[in-house]
Amino acid sequence: LTYLWPRTYKSSATFLVDKQVGNAESAALNVLQRLGAGGQTGTEINLLGSRSVVEPVVADLNLPVTVLADGQEQRPGDVFPGFTASRDAPAGEYELIPSSAWLYQVRDAKSDSVVAVVSRDSVTHFAGLGLRLPDKLSYTRLVIRVETFPRTVAAVQQRIAASLVSRESDLIALQCKASTPLGAQQLCDGISKSYMRLRTDLHRNLDMALVQP
């Protein structure tokens, strides 16, 4: 009996916690601590895995959607130009079946019915997704799998982990897991940028509030 486990790849990033002292910094820290627990370092660790950080990454990378191109997992944007997915797209599975040299039928796997016809000329919208065919399609079988946005966010939160490098330092290590090396790198990059953007926005908003009479 042989067990085949899916491969998991990891990517990492490191953050230095800036422990400045001042009214604006103290006010910002108070707000950040409401999102987590403990001191500043523990708060930053909790913030890295929060929905406020994870949700924009899930949306930007279209993580609820996976494309199987001839059995190989691909990101939807790498296969379909201008691919979009709304946050309320329902879970489902769709297969693209050629009906002519320029048209493909989108067949719902559950109902076995055609829900859309896609072409190279324009973006077709169905079930919360938007896509058009590329100018050259080299795959013989295309399957689109969709998970709900909330379940994808929860799954991504399980695939990232933030921890203190050591008690003597103010460094936080972030580790991200995915089924491909590129996926792990993109996830870590996305989480890092989303975290820094959220932290900057919090400080900017608090600075503006402090200077108002």
PDB file of C-alpha atoms in Angstrom, residues 16-34 39-41 43-44 47 170 195-196 198-211:
ATOM      1  CA  LEU A  16      11.495  43.903  12.232  1.00  0.00           C
ATOM      2  CA  VAL A  17       9.056  45.251  14.810  1.00  0.00           C
ATOM      3  CA  ASP A  18       9.675  48.988  15.115  1.00  0.00           C
ATOM      4  CA  LYS A  19       9.115  49.853  18.771  1.00  0.00           C
ATOM      5  CA  GLN A  20       9.100  53.620  18.590  1.00  0.00           C
ATOM      6  CA  VAL A  21       7.850  55.706  21.457  1.00  0.00           C
ATOM      7  CA  GLY A  22       5.526  58.653  21.005  1.00  0.00           C
ATOM      8  CA  ASN A  23       1.915  59.721  21.169  1.00  0.00           C
ATOM      9  CA  ALA A  24       1.068  58.680  17.625  1.00  0.00           C
ATOM     10  CA  GLU A  25       2.910  55.396  17.957  1.00  0.00           C
ATOM     11  CA  SER A  26       1.288  54.705  21.325  1.00  0.00           C
ATOM     12  CA  ALA A  27      -2.167  55.426  19.935  1.00  0.00           C
ATOM     13  CA  ALA A  28      -1.513  53.199  16.953  1.00  0.00           C
ATOM     14  CA  LEU A  29      -0.286  50.429  19.205  1.00  0.00           C
ATOM     15  CA  ASN A  30      -3.440  50.643  21.302  1.00  0.00           C
ATOM     16  CA  VAL A  31      -5.544  50.118  18.188  1.00  0.00           C
ATOM     17  CA  LEU A  32      -3.362  47.255  16.977  1.00  0.00           C
ATOM     18  CA  GLN A  33      -3.533  45.573  20.378  1.00  0.00           C
ATOM     19  CA  ARG A  34      -7.323  45.474  20.134  1.00  0.00           C
ATOM     20  CA  GLY A  39       2.487  43.253  23.781  1.00  0.00           C
ATOM     21  CA  GLN A  40       3.405  44.815  20.497  1.00  0.00           C
ATOM     22  CA  THR A  41       5.225  41.796  19.077  1.00  0.00           C
ATOM     23  CA  THR A  43      -0.069  41.966  18.364  1.00  0.00           C
ATOM     24  CA  GLU A  44       1.934  42.175  15.144  1.00  0.00           C
ATOM     25  CA  LEU A  47      -2.208  41.047  12.732  1.00  0.00           C
ATOM     26  CA  ASP A 170      12.225  42.005  17.631  1.00  0.00           C
ATOM     27  CA  TYR A 195       0.378  43.686   6.254  1.00  0.00           C
ATOM     28  CA  MET A 196       2.607  46.684   5.576  1.00  0.00           C
ATOM     29  CA  LEU A 198      -2.669  47.911   6.590  1.00  0.00           C
ATOM     30  CA  ARG A 199      -0.173  49.001   9.210  1.00  0.00           C
ATOM     31  CA  THR A 200       0.657  52.162   7.232  1.00  0.00           C
ATOM     32  CA  ASP A 201      -3.035  52.978   6.810  1.00  0.00           C
ATOM     33  CA  LEU A 202      -3.662  52.550  10.548  1.00  0.00           C
ATOM     34  CA  HIS A 203      -0.828  54.902  11.441  1.00  0.00           C
ATOM     35  CA  ARG A 204      -1.823  57.452   8.804  1.00  0.00           C
ATOM     36  CA  ASN A 205      -5.435  57.543   9.982  1.00  0.00           C
ATOM     37  CA  LEU A 206      -4.385  57.876  13.610  1.00  0.00           C
ATOM     38  CA  ASP A 207      -1.887  60.640  12.801  1.00  0.00           C
ATOM     39  CA  MET A 208      -4.635  62.576  11.040  1.00  0.00           C
ATOM     40  CA  ALA A 209      -6.976  62.095  13.992  1.00  0.00           C
ATOM     41  CA  LEU A 210      -4.346  63.318  16.452  1.00  0.00           C
ATOM     42  CA  VAL A 211      -3.684  66.587  14.590  1.00  0.00           C
TER      43      VAL A 211
END
